[in-house]
Short mmCIF file of C-alpha atoms in Angstrom, two decimals:
data_model
loop_
_atom_site.label_atom_id
_atom_site.label_comp_id
_atom_site.label_asym_id
_atom_site.label_seq_id
_atom_site.Cartn_x
_atom_site.Cartn_y
_atom_site.Cartn_z
CA MET A 1 0.00 0.00 0.00
CA LEU A 2 2.82 2.38 0.85
CA LEU A 3 4.51 1.67 -2.48
CA LYS A 4 1.25 2.37 -4.32
CA PHE A 5 0.90 5.63 -2.40
CA SER A 6 4.41 6.77 -3.28
CA ASN A 7 3.86 5.89 -6.95
CA TRP A 8 0.54 7.74 -6.90
CA LEU A 9 2.17 10.88 -5.55
CA ALA A 10 5.08 10.73 -7.98
CA PHE A 11 3.21 9.81 -11.16
CA GLU A 12 -0.33 11.11 -10.60
CA ILE A 13 0.01 14.16 -8.36
CA PHE A 14 3.38 15.41 -9.65
CA LYS A 15 2.59 14.23 -13.20
CA LEU A 16 5.98 12.62 -13.75
CA ALA A 17 6.39 10.00 -16.44
CA GLU A 18 6.42 6.41 -15.21
CA GLY A 19 9.82 4.86 -15.77
CA SER A 20 11.58 8.23 -15.86
CA ARG A 21 14.60 8.69 -13.63
CA ILE A 22 13.17 11.68 -11.79
CA GLY A 23 9.82 9.93 -11.31
CA GLU A 24 11.40 6.76 -9.97
CA ALA A 25 13.71 8.80 -7.76
CA LEU A 26 10.78 10.72 -6.25
CA SER A 27 8.80 7.53 -5.67
CA PHE A 28 11.85 5.95 -3.99
CA PHE A 29 12.27 9.05 -1.83
CA ILE A 30 8.62 9.16 -0.68
CA TYR A 31 8.43 5.42 0.02
CA ASP A 32 11.65 5.16 2.02
CA THR A 33 11.09 8.41 3.93
CA ILE A 34 7.64 7.42 5.19
CA LYS A 35 8.71 3.84 5.94
CA ILE A 36 11.80 4.87 7.89
CA LEU A 37 10.10 7.62 9.89
CA LEU A 38 7.23 5.31 10.89
CA LEU A 39 9.63 2.56 11.91
CA LEU A 40 11.77 5.04 13.83
CA PHE A 41 8.89 6.42 15.87
CA VAL A 42 7.37 3.05 16.73
CA MET A 43 10.64 1.36 17.64
CA ILE A 44 12.02 4.30 19.62
CA PHE A 45 8.74 4.41 21.57
CA ILE A 46 9.01 0.69 22.41
CA ILE A 47 12.68 0.90 23.33
CA GLY A 48 12.02 4.04 25.38
CA VAL A 49 9.45 2.18 27.48
CA LEU A 50 11.86 -0.73 27.96
CA ARG A 51 14.69 1.65 28.87
CA SER A 52 12.57 3.12 31.67
CA TYR A 53 13.10 -0.17 33.52
CA LEU A 54 16.89 0.25 33.45
CA PRO A 55 18.12 0.60 37.06
CA GLN A 56 19.93 3.90 36.52
CA ASN A 57 21.19 4.09 40.09
CA LYS A 58 23.12 0.85 39.54
CA LEU A 59 24.70 1.92 36.25
CA LYS A 60 27.81 3.39 37.83
CA ILE A 61 28.26 0.26 39.96
CA TRP A 62 28.05 -1.93 36.85
CA LEU A 63 30.55 0.15 34.89
CA ASN A 64 33.04 1.08 37.60
CA LYS A 65 34.73 -2.32 37.48
CA LYS A 66 37.78 -3.88 35.90
CA GLY A 67 37.87 -6.63 33.34
CA ILE A 68 36.06 -7.35 30.10
CA LYS A 69 32.71 -7.69 31.90
CA ALA A 70 32.73 -3.93 32.54
CA ASN A 71 33.50 -3.26 28.86
CA PHE A 72 30.55 -5.47 27.97
CA PHE A 73 28.20 -3.48 30.22
CA ALA A 74 29.58 -0.23 28.77
CA ALA A 75 28.88 -1.56 25.27
CA LEU A 76 25.31 -2.46 26.27
CA PHE A 77 24.82 1.00 27.73
CA GLY A 78 26.17 2.55 24.53
CA ALA A 79 23.86 0.39 22.43
CA VAL A 80 20.72 1.70 24.16
CA THR A 81 21.72 5.37 24.11
CA PRO A 82 20.56 7.05 20.87
CA PHE A 83 23.52 9.41 20.42
CA CYS A 84 25.75 10.39 17.54
CA SER A 85 29.52 10.58 18.01
CA CYS A 86 29.37 14.20 19.22
CA SER A 87 26.31 13.77 21.46
CA SER A 88 28.10 10.96 23.34
CA ILE A 89 30.94 13.23 24.48
CA PRO A 90 29.14 14.88 27.45
CA ILE A 91 28.45 11.41 28.87
CA PHE A 92 32.06 10.44 28.12
CA ILE A 93 33.26 13.43 30.15
CA GLY A 94 30.88 12.64 32.98
CA MET A 95 32.00 9.01 33.15
CA VAL A 96 35.68 9.96 33.17
CA GLY A 97 35.02 12.53 35.90
CA ALA A 98 33.20 9.88 37.93
CA GLY A 99 36.37 7.76 37.97
CA ILE A 100 35.28 5.03 35.56
CA PRO A 101 38.34 3.41 33.90
CA LEU A 102 39.30 5.04 30.62
CA GLY A 103 39.16 1.89 28.49
CA ILE A 104 35.58 1.23 29.63
CA VAL A 105 34.56 4.81 28.83
CA PHE A 106 36.00 4.50 25.31
CA THR A 107 33.99 1.32 24.78
CA PHE A 108 30.87 3.38 25.42
CA LEU A 109 32.09 6.22 23.17
CA ILE A 110 32.64 3.82 20.27
CA VAL A 111 29.48 1.72 20.60
CA SER A 112 27.02 4.54 21.29
CA PRO A 113 27.04 6.02 17.75
CA LEU A 114 27.67 2.65 16.07
CA ILE A 115 24.62 0.89 17.55
CA ASN A 116 21.27 2.26 18.67
CA GLU A 117 17.64 1.38 18.21
CA TYR A 118 16.91 3.62 15.25
CA LEU A 119 20.04 2.46 13.40
CA VAL A 120 18.94 -1.16 13.88
CA VAL A 121 15.47 -0.23 12.58
CA LEU A 122 17.02 1.37 9.50
CA MET A 123 19.27 -1.62 8.89
CA VAL A 124 16.52 -4.20 9.31
CA GLY A 125 14.39 -2.29 6.82
CA SER A 126 17.29 -2.03 4.37
CA PHE A 127 19.62 -5.02 4.84
CA GLY A 128 17.37 -7.55 6.62
CA TRP A 129 17.63 -9.25 10.02
CA LYS A 130 20.64 -11.46 9.34
CA ILE A 131 23.02 -8.68 8.35
CA SER A 132 21.60 -6.38 11.04
CA ILE A 133 22.30 -8.90 13.81
CA LEU A 134 25.84 -9.46 12.56
CA TYR A 135 26.34 -5.70 12.38
CA VAL A 136 25.23 -5.28 16.00
CA ILE A 137 27.55 -8.09 17.14
CA SER A 138 30.48 -6.65 15.19
CA GLY A 139 29.81 -3.13 16.53
CA MET A 140 29.80 -4.46 20.09
CA LEU A 141 33.05 -6.33 19.46
CA ILE A 142 34.71 -3.26 17.95
CA GLY A 143 33.86 -1.25 21.05
CA ILE A 144 34.79 -3.97 23.55
CA VAL A 145 38.09 -4.98 21.93
CA SER A 146 39.14 -1.38 21.27
CA GLY A 147 38.26 -0.42 24.85
CA VAL A 148 40.19 -3.35 26.32
CA ILE A 149 43.26 -2.43 24.23
CA MET A 150 43.08 1.22 25.27
CA GLY A 151 42.65 0.20 28.89
CA LYS A 152 45.83 -1.90 28.73
CA LEU A 153 47.81 1.04 27.31
CA LYS A 154 47.37 3.13 30.52
CA LEU A 155 46.45 6.34 28.70
CA GLU A 156 45.24 8.37 31.68
CA LYS A 157 48.29 10.66 31.36
CA TYR A 158 46.72 12.08 28.21
CA LEU A 159 43.65 13.42 30.03
CA ASN A 160 43.26 17.19 30.44
CA ASN A 161 42.99 16.96 34.21
CA ASP A 162 41.98 20.60 34.64
CA LEU A 163 38.61 19.75 33.11
CA PHE A 164 37.91 16.96 35.57
CA SER A 165 39.41 18.37 38.77
CA ASP A 166 36.46 20.68 39.44
CA GLN A 167 33.79 18.34 38.11
CA ASN A 168 30.88 17.61 40.40
CA ASN A 169 30.85 13.90 41.19
CA ALA A 170 27.43 13.90 42.79
CA GLU A 171 25.12 11.04 41.95
CA ASN A 172 22.60 11.64 39.20
CA ASN A 173 19.01 11.97 40.25
CA VAL A 174 17.03 8.79 39.72
CA ILE A 175 13.89 9.23 37.65
CA SER A 176 10.91 7.38 39.09
CA TYR A 177 7.98 5.91 37.19
CA PRO A 178 5.01 5.50 39.54
CA ASN A 179 2.92 3.56 37.03
CA PHE A 180 2.97 2.04 33.55
CA ASN A 181 1.33 5.12 32.01
CA SER A 182 4.33 7.19 33.11
CA ARG A 183 6.60 4.75 31.28
CA LEU A 184 4.43 5.01 28.16
CA LYS A 185 4.66 8.80 28.42
CA TYR A 186 8.44 8.55 28.69
CA GLY A 187 8.57 6.34 25.59
CA TYR A 188 6.33 8.75 23.68
CA ILE A 189 8.40 11.79 24.66
CA GLU A 190 11.57 9.89 23.74
CA ALA A 191 10.15 8.96 20.32
CA ILE A 192 8.99 12.52 19.60
CA SER A 193 12.28 14.04 20.75
CA ILE A 194 14.57 11.76 18.76
CA THR A 195 12.40 11.81 15.64
CA LYS A 196 12.42 15.62 15.68
CA LYS A 197 16.21 15.61 15.96
CA ILE A 198 16.90 13.25 13.07
CA TRP A 199 14.03 13.60 10.60
CA TYR A 200 16.01 15.97 8.40
CA TRP A 201 18.91 13.48 8.36
CA VAL A 202 16.44 10.92 7.06
CA LEU A 203 15.35 13.31 4.30
CA ILE A 204 18.95 14.09 3.35
CA GLY A 205 20.05 10.46 3.41
CA VAL A 206 17.08 9.11 1.49
CA GLY A 207 17.40 12.00 -0.98
CA ILE A 208 21.05 11.17 -1.66
CA GLY A 209 20.17 7.48 -1.81
CA ALA A 210 17.37 8.18 -4.30
CA PHE A 211 19.77 10.19 -6.48
CA ILE A 212 22.45 7.48 -6.42
CA HIS A 213 19.86 4.77 -7.00
CA ASN A 214 18.50 6.38 -10.14
CA TYR A 215 21.28 8.58 -11.52
CA VAL A 216 24.63 7.00 -10.66
CA PRO A 217 25.39 4.17 -13.11
CA GLN A 218 26.25 0.84 -11.54
CA GLU A 219 29.26 0.62 -13.81
CA ALA A 220 30.72 3.85 -12.35
CA ILE A 221 30.44 2.60 -8.76
CA GLN A 222 31.92 -0.78 -9.64
CA SER A 223 34.73 0.95 -11.54
CA ILE A 224 35.72 3.01 -8.48
CA ILE A 225 35.73 -0.03 -6.22
CA GLY A 226 37.47 -2.10 -8.87
CA LYS A 227 40.32 0.36 -9.08
CA ALA A 228 40.76 0.22 -5.30
CA GLY A 229 40.96 -3.56 -5.38
CA ILE A 230 41.90 -5.06 -2.04
CA PHE A 231 42.22 -1.53 -0.67
CA GLY A 232 38.49 -0.80 -1.12
CA VAL A 233 37.71 -1.15 2.59
CA PRO A 234 40.47 1.13 3.95
CA LEU A 235 39.70 3.63 1.19
CA ALA A 236 36.04 3.68 2.25
CA VAL A 237 37.05 4.20 5.90
CA ILE A 238 39.54 6.96 5.06
CA LEU A 239 36.88 8.75 3.02
CA GLY A 240 34.31 8.28 5.77
CA VAL A 241 36.30 9.63 8.72
CA PRO A 242 36.45 13.30 7.56
CA MET A 243 32.68 13.29 7.03
CA TYR A 244 30.06 13.82 9.71
CA GLY A 245 26.48 12.64 9.69
CA SER A 246 23.79 10.75 11.51
CA CYS A 247 23.35 7.06 10.78
CA ALA A 248 19.83 8.04 9.68
CA ALA A 249 21.48 9.79 6.75
CA ILE A 250 24.16 7.18 6.08
CA VAL A 251 22.22 3.89 6.08
CA PRO A 252 20.16 4.75 2.96
CA ILE A 253 23.38 5.68 1.15
CA ALA A 254 25.11 2.47 2.25
CA ILE A 255 22.25 0.26 1.06
CA VAL A 256 22.13 1.95 -2.35
CA LEU A 257 25.91 1.64 -2.75
CA PHE A 258 25.58 -2.05 -1.89
CA GLN A 259 22.76 -2.46 -4.40
CA LYS A 260 24.99 -0.83 -7.01
CA GLY A 261 27.70 -3.44 -6.57
CA VAL A 262 29.84 -2.15 -3.71
CA PRO A 263 30.85 -5.12 -1.48
CA LEU A 264 28.85 -5.39 1.74
CA GLY A 265 31.83 -4.93 4.07
CA THR A 266 33.04 -1.88 2.14
CA ALA A 267 29.61 -0.21 2.34
CA LEU A 268 29.27 -1.02 6.06
CA SER A 269 32.81 0.13 6.91
CA PHE A 270 32.09 3.44 5.15
CA MET A 271 28.97 3.82 7.30
CA MET A 272 30.80 2.84 10.49
CA ALA A 273 33.59 5.35 9.86
CA ILE A 274 31.14 8.21 9.38
CA THR A 275 29.03 7.38 12.44
CA ALA A 276 31.78 6.40 14.92
CA LEU A 277 34.54 8.85 13.93
CA SER A 278 34.25 12.45 12.81
CA LEU A 279 36.25 15.66 12.77
CA PRO A 280 33.67 17.52 14.94
CA GLU A 281 34.00 14.73 17.50
CA ALA A 282 37.80 15.11 17.52
CA VAL A 283 37.49 18.88 18.05
CA MET A 284 35.10 18.39 20.98
CA LEU A 285 37.27 15.68 22.52
CA ARG A 286 40.33 17.94 22.37
CA ARG A 287 38.95 19.87 25.38
CA ALA A 288 38.87 16.67 27.47
CA ILE A 289 41.86 14.72 26.21
CA LYS A 290 45.19 15.46 24.57
CA LEU A 291 45.90 15.13 20.87
CA GLN A 292 47.97 11.98 21.37
CA LEU A 293 44.98 10.16 22.87
CA ILE A 294 42.66 11.34 20.10
CA ILE A 295 45.10 9.93 17.52
CA ILE A 296 45.35 6.61 19.40
CA PHE A 297 41.54 6.41 19.71
CA PHE A 298 40.97 7.12 16.02
CA ALA A 299 43.76 4.76 14.93
CA ILE A 300 42.58 1.77 16.98
CA THR A 301 38.94 2.26 15.99
CA THR A 302 39.86 2.72 12.32
CA VAL A 303 41.85 -0.52 12.25
CA ALA A 304 38.99 -2.37 13.97
CA ILE A 305 36.48 -1.06 11.41
CA ILE A 306 38.75 -2.03 8.51
CA ILE A 307 39.14 -5.57 9.86
CA THR A 308 35.36 -5.80 10.29
CA GLY A 309 34.82 -4.59 6.74
CA TYR A 310 37.08 -7.30 5.34
CA LEU A 311 35.31 -9.95 7.44
CA PHE A 312 31.92 -8.87 6.08
CA ASN A 313 33.30 -9.03 2.53
CA ILE A 314 34.54 -12.57 3.14
CA LEU A 315 31.22 -13.64 4.69
CA GLN A 316 29.05 -11.85 2.12
CA LYS A 317 28.33 -14.89 -0.02
CA PHE A 318 27.21 -16.83 3.05
CA ILE A 319 24.86 -14.24 4.56
CA ILE A 320 23.17 -12.73 1.51
#
């Protein structure tokens, strides 16, 4: 029904010729925009209600531990927080100021933009459940492994201690939910808030995806990747790091690139690089940590994303 509606708008209301590039692009844009926004609102509402049951007063106790178990809990916390790479930094600063080990905090900082409920919704709608589940697992592993490595390196000397010395370490207030209706209200407010923040990213991403889908020849995309050869994945990551965007804008582009012949791991590594690493994030982090630590953080995460991209390329024929 949604597809018929998008075709009706494109070909009947806007009077575009059926089969024309601009008509097909507009139909693609309308269909994917409505589908993604509806999925986003519904799923964020559901996850928001579930998140209201999270024992927030125990979060610091869970995370302020040593060992890989703490990295795992930090990854879970990052996965349920709907933040981009820059929006995660205030929580990063708060966790460091609260005395949580640095490697654990970096696990959160990596996983939070890589995995969240609306990204999973976008991926399920675009790539299907199988690839989406593997993406979530790989994103968790990237954050956990990178965090463990950074924890072993003893990088606390690269913190800008003047930022944290005066930080208030008081416990956060615990939000109470007296009844189920209050939890539903929280989920609704969460869904409205996040949808308002990212709807324009959806429009931009789907718009770019619609253009690529209908105007960029498959041969051109395959030619670019073909020239890169075995270096396609690192090239995609290197090109992705300087960019900045929400996953709501990147997923539609990644799926269209994949449909045009770009290997799965290359498309996903491009998306991961944009969402997990960005120049605005590096600028914001510079106030909290020294340049050496920013370089180490970006380098370790970049290598982890590249390895993941190659693994997805190897597994592509088994999971498609």
